[in-house]
Coordinates of C-alpha atoms in Angstrom, one line a residue:
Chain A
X8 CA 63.5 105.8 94.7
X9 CA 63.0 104.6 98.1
X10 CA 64.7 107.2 100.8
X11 CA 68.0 104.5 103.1
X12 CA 68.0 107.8 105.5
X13 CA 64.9 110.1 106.6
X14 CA 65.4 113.0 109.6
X15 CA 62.5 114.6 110.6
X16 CA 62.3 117.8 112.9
X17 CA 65.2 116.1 114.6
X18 CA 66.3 118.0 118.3
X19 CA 69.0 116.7 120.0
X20 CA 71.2 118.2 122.9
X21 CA 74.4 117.9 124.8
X22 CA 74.2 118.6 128.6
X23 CA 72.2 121.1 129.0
X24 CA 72.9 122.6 125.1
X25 CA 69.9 122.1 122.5
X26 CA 72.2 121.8 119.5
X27 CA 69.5 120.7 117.3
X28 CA 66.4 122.2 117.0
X29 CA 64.4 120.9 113.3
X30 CA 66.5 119.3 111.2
X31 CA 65.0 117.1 108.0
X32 CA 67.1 115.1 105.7
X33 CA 66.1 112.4 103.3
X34 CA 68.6 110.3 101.3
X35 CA 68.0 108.3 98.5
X36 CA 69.8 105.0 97.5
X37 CA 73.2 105.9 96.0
X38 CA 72.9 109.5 96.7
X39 CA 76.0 111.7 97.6
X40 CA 74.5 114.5 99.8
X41 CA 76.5 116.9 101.4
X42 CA 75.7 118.6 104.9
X43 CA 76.8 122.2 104.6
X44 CA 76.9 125.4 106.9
X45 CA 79.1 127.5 108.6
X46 CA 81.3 126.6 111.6
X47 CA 79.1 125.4 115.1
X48 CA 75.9 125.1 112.7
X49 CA 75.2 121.1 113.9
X50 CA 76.6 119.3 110.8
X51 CA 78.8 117.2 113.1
X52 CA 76.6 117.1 115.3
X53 CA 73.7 115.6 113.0
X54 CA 76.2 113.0 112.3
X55 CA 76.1 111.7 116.0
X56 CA 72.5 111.9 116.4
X57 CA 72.5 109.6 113.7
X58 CA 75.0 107.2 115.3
X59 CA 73.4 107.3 119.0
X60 CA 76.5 109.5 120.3
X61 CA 74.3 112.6 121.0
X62 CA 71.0 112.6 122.3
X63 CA 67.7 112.9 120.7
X64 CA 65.2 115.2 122.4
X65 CA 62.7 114.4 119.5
X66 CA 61.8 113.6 116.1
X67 CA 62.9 110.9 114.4
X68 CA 65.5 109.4 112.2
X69 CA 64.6 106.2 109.5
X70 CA 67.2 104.0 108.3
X71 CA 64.9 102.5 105.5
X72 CA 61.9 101.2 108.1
X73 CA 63.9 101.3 111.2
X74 CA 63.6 103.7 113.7
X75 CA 67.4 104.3 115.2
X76 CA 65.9 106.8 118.1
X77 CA 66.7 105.6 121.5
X78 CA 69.1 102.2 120.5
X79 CA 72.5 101.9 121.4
X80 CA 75.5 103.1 119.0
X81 CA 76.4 99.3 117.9
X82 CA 73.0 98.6 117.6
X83 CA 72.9 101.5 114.7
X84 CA 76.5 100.2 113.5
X85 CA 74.8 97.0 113.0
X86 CA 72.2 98.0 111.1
X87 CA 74.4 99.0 107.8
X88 CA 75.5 102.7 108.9
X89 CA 80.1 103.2 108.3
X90 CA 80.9 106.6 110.8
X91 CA 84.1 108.1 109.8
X92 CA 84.2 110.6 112.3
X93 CA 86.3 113.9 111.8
X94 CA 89.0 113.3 114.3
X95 CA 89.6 109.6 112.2
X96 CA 88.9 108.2 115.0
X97 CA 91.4 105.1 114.5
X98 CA 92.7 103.3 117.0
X99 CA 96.6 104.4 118.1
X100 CA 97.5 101.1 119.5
X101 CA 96.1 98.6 116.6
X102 CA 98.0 98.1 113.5
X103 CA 96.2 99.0 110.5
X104 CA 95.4 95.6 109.7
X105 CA 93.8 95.6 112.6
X106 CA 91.9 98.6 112.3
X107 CA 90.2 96.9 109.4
X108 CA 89.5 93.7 111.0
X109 CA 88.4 95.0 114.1
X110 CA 86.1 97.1 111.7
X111 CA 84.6 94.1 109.9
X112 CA 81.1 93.2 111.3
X113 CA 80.2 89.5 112.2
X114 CA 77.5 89.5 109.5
X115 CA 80.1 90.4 106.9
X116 CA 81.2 87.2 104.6
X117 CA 83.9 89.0 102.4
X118 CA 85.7 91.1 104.8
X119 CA 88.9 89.4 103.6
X120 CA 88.0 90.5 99.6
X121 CA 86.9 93.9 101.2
X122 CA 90.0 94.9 102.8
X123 CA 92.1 93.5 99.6
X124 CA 89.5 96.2 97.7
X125 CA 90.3 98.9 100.5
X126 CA 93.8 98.3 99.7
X127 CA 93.1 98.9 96.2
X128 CA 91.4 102.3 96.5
X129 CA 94.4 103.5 99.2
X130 CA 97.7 102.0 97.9
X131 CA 99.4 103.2 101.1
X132 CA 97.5 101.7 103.7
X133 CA 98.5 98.1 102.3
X134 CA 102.3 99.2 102.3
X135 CA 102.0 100.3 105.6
X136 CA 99.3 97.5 106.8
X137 CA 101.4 96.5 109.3
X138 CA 102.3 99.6 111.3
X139 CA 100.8 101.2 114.4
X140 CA 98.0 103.7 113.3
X141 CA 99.9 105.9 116.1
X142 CA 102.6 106.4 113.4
X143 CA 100.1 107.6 110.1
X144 CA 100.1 110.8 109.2
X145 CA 96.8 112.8 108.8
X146 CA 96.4 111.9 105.3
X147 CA 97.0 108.2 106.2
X148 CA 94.4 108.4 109.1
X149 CA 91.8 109.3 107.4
X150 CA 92.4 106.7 104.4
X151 CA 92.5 104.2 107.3
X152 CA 89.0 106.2 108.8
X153 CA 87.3 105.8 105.4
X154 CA 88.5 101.9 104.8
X155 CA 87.1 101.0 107.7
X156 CA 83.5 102.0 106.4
X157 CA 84.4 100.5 103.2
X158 CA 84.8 96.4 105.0
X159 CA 80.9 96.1 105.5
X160 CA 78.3 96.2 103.0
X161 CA 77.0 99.5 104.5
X162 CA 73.3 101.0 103.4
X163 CA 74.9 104.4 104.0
X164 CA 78.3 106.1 104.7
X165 CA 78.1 109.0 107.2
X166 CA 81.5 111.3 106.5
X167 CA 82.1 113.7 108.8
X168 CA 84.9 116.6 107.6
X169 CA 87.4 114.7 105.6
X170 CA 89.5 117.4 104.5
X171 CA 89.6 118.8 107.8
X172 CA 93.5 119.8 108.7
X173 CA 94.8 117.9 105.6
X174 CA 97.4 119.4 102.9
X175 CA 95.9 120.0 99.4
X176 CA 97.9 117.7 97.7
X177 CA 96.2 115.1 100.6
X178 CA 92.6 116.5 99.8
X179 CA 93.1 115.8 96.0
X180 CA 94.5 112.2 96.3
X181 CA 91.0 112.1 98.6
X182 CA 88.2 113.6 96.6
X183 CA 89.5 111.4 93.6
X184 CA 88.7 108.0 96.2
X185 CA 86.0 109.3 97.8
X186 CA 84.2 110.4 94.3
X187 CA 85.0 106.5 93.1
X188 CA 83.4 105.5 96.2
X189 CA 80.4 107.3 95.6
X190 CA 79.5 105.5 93.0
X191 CA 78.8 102.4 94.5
X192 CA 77.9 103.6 98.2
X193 CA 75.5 106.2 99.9
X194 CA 77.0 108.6 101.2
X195 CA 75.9 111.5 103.9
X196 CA 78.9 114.0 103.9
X197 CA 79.3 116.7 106.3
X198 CA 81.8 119.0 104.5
X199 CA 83.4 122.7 104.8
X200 CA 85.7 122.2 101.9
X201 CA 82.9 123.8 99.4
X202 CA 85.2 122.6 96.0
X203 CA 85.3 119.1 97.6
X204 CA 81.7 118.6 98.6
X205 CA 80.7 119.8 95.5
X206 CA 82.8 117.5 93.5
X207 CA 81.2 114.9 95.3
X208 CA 77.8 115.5 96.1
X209 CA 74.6 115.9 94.1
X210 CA 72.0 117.5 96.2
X211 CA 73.1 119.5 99.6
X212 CA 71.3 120.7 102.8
X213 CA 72.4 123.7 104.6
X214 CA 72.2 123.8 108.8
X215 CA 72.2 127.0 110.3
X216 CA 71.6 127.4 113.6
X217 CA 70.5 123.7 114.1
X218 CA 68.1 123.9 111.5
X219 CA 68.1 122.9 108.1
X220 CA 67.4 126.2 105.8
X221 CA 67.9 125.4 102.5
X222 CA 68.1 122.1 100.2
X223 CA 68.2 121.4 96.8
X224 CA 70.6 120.3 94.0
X225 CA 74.6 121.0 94.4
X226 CA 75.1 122.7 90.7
X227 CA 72.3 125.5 91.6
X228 CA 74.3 125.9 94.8
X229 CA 77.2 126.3 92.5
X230 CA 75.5 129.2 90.4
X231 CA 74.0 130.8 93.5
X232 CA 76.4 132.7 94.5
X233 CA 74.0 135.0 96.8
X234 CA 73.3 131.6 98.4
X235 CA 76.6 131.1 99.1
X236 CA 77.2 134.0 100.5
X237 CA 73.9 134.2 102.6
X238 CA 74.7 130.9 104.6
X239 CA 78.4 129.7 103.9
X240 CA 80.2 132.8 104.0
X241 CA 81.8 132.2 100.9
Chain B
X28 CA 124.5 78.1 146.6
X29 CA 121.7 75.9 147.3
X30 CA 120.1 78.1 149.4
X31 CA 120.4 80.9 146.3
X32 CA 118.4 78.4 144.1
X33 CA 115.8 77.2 146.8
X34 CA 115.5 81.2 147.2
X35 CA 114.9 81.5 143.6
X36 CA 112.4 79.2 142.9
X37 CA 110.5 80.7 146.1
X38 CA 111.0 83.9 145.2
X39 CA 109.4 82.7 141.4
X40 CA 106.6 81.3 142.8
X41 CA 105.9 84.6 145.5
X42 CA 105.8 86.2 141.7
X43 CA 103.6 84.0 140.1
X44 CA 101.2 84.3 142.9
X45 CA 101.3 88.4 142.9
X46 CA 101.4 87.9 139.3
X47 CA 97.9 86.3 139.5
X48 CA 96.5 88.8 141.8
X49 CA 97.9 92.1 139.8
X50 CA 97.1 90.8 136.5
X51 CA 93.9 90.8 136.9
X52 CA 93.8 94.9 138.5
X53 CA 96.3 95.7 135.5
X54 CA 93.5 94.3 133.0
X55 CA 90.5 96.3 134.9
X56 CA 92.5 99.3 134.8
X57 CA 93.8 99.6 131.7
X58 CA 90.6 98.6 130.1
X59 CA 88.4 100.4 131.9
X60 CA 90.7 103.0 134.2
X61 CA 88.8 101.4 136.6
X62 CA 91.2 101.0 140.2
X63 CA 89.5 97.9 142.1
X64 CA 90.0 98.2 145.6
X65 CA 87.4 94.9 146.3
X66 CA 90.5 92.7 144.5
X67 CA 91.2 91.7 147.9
X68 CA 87.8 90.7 148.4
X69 CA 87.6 88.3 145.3
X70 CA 90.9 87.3 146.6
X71 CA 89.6 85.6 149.0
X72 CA 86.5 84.8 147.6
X73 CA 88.2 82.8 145.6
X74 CA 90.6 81.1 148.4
X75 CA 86.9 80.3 150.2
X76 CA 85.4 79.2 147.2
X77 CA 88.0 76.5 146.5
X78 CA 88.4 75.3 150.7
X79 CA 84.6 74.6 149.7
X80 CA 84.9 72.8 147.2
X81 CA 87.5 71.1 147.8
X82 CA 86.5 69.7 151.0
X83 CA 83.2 68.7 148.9
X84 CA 84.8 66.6 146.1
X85 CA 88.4 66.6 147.3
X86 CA 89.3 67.3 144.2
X87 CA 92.1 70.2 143.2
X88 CA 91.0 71.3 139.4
X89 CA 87.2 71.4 140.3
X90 CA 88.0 73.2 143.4
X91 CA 90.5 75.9 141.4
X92 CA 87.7 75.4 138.5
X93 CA 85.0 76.7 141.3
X94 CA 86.7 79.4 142.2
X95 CA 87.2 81.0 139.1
X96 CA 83.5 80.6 138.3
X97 CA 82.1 82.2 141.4
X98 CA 84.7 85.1 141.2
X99 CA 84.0 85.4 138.0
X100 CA 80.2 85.7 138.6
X101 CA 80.8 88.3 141.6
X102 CA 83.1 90.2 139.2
X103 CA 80.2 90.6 136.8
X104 CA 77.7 91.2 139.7
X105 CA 80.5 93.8 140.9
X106 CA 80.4 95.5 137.3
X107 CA 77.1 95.4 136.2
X108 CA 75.7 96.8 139.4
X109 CA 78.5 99.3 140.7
X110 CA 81.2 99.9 138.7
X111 CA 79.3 100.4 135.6
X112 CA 77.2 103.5 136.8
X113 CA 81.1 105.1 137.7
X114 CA 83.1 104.9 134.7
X115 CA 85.1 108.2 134.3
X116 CA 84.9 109.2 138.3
X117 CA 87.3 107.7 139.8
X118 CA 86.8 108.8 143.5
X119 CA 83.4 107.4 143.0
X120 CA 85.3 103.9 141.6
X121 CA 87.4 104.1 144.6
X122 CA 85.2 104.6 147.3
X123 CA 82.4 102.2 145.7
X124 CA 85.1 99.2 145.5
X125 CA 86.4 100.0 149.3
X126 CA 82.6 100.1 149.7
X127 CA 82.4 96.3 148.2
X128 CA 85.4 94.9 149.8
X129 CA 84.5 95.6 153.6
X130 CA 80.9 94.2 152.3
X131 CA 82.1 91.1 150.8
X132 CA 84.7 90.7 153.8
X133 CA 82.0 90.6 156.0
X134 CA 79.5 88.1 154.2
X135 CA 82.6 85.9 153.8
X136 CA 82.9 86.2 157.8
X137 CA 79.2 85.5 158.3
X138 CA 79.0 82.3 156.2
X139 CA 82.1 80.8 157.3
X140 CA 83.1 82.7 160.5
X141 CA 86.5 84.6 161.5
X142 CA 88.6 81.8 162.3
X143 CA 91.6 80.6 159.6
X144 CA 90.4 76.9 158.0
X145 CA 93.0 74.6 157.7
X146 CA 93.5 73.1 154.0
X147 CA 96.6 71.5 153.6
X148 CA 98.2 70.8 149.5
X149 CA 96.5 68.1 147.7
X150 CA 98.4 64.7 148.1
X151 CA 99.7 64.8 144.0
X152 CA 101.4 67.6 144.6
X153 CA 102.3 68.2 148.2
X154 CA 105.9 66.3 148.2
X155 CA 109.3 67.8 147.4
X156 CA 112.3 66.7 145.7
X157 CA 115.5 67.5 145.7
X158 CA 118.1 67.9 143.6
X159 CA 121.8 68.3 144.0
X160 CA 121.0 69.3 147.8
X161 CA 118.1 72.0 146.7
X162 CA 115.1 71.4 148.1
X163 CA 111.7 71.7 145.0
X164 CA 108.3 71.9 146.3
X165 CA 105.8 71.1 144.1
X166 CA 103.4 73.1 144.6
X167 CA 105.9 75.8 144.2
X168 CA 106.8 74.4 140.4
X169 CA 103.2 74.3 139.9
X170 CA 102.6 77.9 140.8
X171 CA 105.5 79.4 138.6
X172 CA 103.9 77.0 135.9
X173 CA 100.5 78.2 136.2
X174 CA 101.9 82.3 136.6
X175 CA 103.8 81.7 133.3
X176 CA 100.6 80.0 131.5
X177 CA 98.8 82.5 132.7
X178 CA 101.2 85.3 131.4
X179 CA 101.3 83.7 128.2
X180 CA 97.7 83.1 127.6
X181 CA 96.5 86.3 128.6
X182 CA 99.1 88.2 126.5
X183 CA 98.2 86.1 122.9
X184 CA 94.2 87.1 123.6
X185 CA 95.7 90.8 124.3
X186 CA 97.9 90.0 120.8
X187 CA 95.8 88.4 118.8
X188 CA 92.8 88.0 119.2
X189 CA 89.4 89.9 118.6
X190 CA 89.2 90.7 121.9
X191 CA 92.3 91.8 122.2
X192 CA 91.7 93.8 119.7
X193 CA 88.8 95.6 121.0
X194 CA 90.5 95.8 124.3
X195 CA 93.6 97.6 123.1
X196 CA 90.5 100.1 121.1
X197 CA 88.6 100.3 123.7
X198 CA 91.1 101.8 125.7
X199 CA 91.2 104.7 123.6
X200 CA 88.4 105.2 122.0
X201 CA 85.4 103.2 123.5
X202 CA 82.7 105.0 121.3
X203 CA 84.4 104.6 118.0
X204 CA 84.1 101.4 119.3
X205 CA 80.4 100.9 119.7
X206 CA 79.9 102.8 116.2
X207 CA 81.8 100.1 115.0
X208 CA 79.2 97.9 115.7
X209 CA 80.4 96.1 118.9
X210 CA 78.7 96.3 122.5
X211 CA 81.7 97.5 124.3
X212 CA 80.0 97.5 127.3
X213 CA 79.9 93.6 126.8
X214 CA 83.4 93.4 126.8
X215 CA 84.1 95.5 129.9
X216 CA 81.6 93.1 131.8
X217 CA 83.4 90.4 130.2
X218 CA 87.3 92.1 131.2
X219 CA 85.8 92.7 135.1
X220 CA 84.6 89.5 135.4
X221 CA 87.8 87.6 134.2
X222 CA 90.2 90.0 135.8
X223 CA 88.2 89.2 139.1
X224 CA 88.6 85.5 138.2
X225 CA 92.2 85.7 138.0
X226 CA 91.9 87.1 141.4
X227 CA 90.3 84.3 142.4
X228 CA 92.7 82.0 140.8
X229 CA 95.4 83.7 142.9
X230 CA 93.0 83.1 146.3
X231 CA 92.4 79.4 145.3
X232 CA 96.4 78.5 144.6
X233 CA 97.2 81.3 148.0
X234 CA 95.2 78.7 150.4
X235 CA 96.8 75.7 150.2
X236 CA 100.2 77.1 150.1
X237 CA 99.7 79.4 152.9
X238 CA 98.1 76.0 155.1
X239 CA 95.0 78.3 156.0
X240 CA 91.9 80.3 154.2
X241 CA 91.1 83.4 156.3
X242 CA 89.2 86.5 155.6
X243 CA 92.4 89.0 156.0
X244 CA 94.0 87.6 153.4
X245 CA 93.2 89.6 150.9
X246 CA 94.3 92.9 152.3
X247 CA 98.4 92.1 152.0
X248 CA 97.8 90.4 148.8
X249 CA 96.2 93.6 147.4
X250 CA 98.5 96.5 148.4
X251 CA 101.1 93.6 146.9
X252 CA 99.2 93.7 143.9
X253 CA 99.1 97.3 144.0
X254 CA 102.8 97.1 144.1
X255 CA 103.5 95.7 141.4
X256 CA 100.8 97.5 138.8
X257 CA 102.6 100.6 140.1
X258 CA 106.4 99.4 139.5
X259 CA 105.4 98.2 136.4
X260 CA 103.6 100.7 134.7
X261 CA 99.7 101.4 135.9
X262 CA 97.9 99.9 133.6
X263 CA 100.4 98.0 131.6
X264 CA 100.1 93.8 131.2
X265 CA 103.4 93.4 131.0
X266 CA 104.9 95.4 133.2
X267 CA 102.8 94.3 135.5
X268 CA 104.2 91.0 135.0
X269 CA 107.8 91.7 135.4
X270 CA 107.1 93.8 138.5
X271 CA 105.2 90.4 140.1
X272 CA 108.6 88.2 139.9
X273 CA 110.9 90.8 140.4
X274 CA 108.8 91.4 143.9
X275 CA 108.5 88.1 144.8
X276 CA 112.2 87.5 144.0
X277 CA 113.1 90.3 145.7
X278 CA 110.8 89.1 149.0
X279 CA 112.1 86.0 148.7
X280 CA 115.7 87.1 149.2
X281 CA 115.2 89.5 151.7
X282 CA 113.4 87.8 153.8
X283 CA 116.0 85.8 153.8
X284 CA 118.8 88.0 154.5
X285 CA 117.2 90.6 156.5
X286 CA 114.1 89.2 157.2
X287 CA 113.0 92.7 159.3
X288 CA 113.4 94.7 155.9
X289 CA 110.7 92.4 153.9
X290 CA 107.6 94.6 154.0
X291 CA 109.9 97.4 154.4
X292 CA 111.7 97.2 150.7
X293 CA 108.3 96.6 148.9
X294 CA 106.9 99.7 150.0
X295 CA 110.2 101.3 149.5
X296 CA 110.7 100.7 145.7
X297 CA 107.3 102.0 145.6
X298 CA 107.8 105.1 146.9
X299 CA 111.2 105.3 144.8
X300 CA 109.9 104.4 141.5
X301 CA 107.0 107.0 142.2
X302 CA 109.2 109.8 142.7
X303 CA 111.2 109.0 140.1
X304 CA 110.0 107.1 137.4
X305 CA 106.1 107.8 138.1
X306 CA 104.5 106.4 134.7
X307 CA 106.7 102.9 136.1
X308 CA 110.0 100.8 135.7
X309 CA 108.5 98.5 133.1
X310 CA 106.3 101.2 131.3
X311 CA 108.8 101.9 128.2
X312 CA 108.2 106.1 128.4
X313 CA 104.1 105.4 128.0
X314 CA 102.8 107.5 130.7
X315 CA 99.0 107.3 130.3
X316 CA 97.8 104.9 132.7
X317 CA 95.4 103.9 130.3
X318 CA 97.7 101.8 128.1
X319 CA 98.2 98.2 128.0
X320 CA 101.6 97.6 126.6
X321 CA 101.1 95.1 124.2
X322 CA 103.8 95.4 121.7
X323 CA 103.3 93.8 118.4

């Protein structure tokens, strides 16, 4: 199957900080990989290399034929990548409604049918589709965080932390929409909920260090508890 | 009583000219958190701008029309060139746009000289009329009606439209903003430019009401402007807006009364709404200057 994402020997740096220093990714149409490692690895920070937030020293990163190295952030947007980013980042001041429309590229014909599917997948948001996204709670942001990378016809879904700071109850109401959305999108999660990633993913890398050290499929991850152990301090 | 309502309608039409001028600061800054210290500068412009056309075609919309175009162009030459390199320093922002104003001051001196040129109100709208013994100019009516249009106009794009939208997200979060797919960089060229234009709007109406275009004009207009974005709220449209009439109201009236307090009392609510309502009268407990107050 032909790879939607391919990282090779990818460096990148903030200020002065090398954060990455050779990482290699490939996903494949309608894959779920997970990005997993322990705390400061670089899985974020993989995530905004990819979008154009961080800098790339070198190497280079493929969406399908296109090179994204060196273009501007909503140059990469516009090429069929969704960000949710794990702070949500939804906008305070905009109603949801908003949120969605403002989220609904210019080359996109059924942002309308979408945002009515959106709605389907997170009963909530349409309830509250008028309210300021200032008044969500956590839960509600990052429904509103994922939706918005649902309104395009995206080649690939980047999905940085979902569960991050959210209650249980909020992460199982999650990993049941995010697993439905996996079926029909590709998705690139970055994940340090091990139980969620692995409910949704089916191959993983591991970053350590800014380098990716392992890969393979999630349910030998599963069984490899040494592995586990080893890299994710589990 | 009479003299309450010509007061009034004065005092409106003060507003609706500060209006014009802070409007377009409030925009640039609670976009961008950009402070403009060359308003003053496309001020003028502007007021030049028009006296040239004008005297050209003799004609008041293509001369306003004018105006705004060439402000609007120096606003994106401003941007593209200066204040773009600066975002997020704003000592750099301040110095850079003192830098621009004394520059474009000068240019405006050497293509036109230092000496005030007379333009008097077009003929359509020069007259008066009055009306159970108050006294209406025109003009005056035509101001408060363009400072209302204006108000209204600009606060449905902030409302409802898309880039409104990305306005009111950009303010917050400008890279979630680009990774959404749209050049936000665009937009703040876009926002400088017509904030500048409003500037020049204000310029353009300023010289025929004031009989005379001259090139230190701008500097009382501006720290008036500057006024009224810090009554109302730094940053904040509307506030902004209500701080513009209730300063020209309140200039109007004391000018009238005790004419010697006028420069006096602007400067003075200043000073007391700093010290004790800092984030603004009009700013409805926000106190990030980086906050238009757009309700929906």
């Amino acid at each position: 199957m032909a790879s939607i994402l391919k990282v090779e020997n990818l460096n990148s740096y903030i200020g002065q900080y090398t954060i990455l220093q050779g990482v290699d990714i490939e996903v494949k149409k309608g894959e779920a990989i997970a990005i997993l490692g322990r705390n400061g690895a670089g899985k974020s920070t993989l995530l905004k290399t990819i979008m154009g937030l961080v800098n790339t020293r070198s190497g280079s990163i493929l969406l399908g034929e296109d090179s994204l190295v060196g273009i501007p952030t909503y140059d990469i947007a516009n090429k069929g990548i969704g960000y949710v980013p794990e702070d949500y980042g939804v906008f305070d001041y905009l109603t949801i409604a908003e949120n969605l429309k403002l989220a609904i590229r210019n080359d996109t014909k059924d942002g309308d049918d979408r945002i009515a599917k959106v709605y389907d997948i997170f009963p909530d948001l349409r309830k509250a589709s008028e309210r300021m996204a200032r008044t969500l709670s956590g839960g509600q942001r990052q429904m509103l965080s994922i939706s918005r990378a649902l309104v395009n016809d995206n080649k690939i879904i980047l999905i940085d932390e979902p569960s991050k700071g959210l209650a249980p109850v909020v992460i199982e109401t999650l990993a049941v929409a995010l697993k439905e959305i996996s079926k029909e999108s590709t998705i690139l999660l970055v994940e340090q909920n091990f139980s969620l990633a692995c409910a949704i993913a089916s191959r993983y890398y591991i970053i350590n260090e800014g380098r990716t050290v392992v890969n393979g499929k999630i349910e030998d991850l599963i069984q490899d508890t040494q592995l586990q152990a080893t890299h994710l301090g589990i | 009583m009479d003299i309450f309502l010509t007061l009034f309608i004065n005092g409106l039409s003060e507003g609706a000219l500060i209006f014009l001028v802070s409007s377009g600061l409030a925009i640039i800054l609670g976009l961008m958190g950009v402070v403009n210290f060359a308003h003053g500068a496309l001020f003028v412009w502007g007021g030049y701008a028009y006296v040239w056309i004008y005297q050209m075609t003799n004609s008041f919309i293509l001369g306003i029309l004018a105006a705004m175009l060439i402000v609007f162009i120096l606003g994106i030459i401003f941007e593209k060139f200066f204040v773009s390199r600066l975002y997020g320093n704003a000592p750099a922002q301040i110095l850079i746009t003192l830098g621009l104003n004394i520059v474009f001051i000068e240019i405006i001196r050497l293509i036109w000289g230092n000496t005030p040129i007379a333009i008097k109100k077009p003929d359509f709208i020069s007259g008066t009329t009055i009306i159970n013994g108050v006294t209406i100019s025109h003009y005056r009516i035509l101001l408060i009606i363009i400072g209302i249009s204006v108000l209204i106009i600009v606060n449905y794009i902030l409302k409802n439209s898309k880039t409104g939208m990305v306005i009111r997200a950009g303010v917050q979060r400008s890279d979630m903003v680009q990774a959404l797919g749209i050049n936000i960089r665009l937009y703040f060229t876009i926002v400088f430019a017509a904030g500048a234009a409003l500037a020049g709007l204000g310029g353009a109406l300023y010289a025929p009401l004031a009989g005379n275009v001259i090139s230190t004009a701008g500097a009382n207009n501006q720290i008036l402007a500057f006024i009224a974005i810090v009554i109302g709220g730094l940053g904040n449209f509307s506030g902004t807006a209500k701080a513009s009439f209730l300063l020209g109201l309140m200039n109007a009236f004391v000018a009238w009364f005790i004419p010697s307090f006028a420069v006096v009392t602007n400067v003075l609510v200043m000073a007391i709404v700093l010290a004790f309502k800092p984030e603004g009268l009009f700013s409805e407990g926000r106190k990030s200057i980086l906050r238009l107050a757009v309700k929906k």
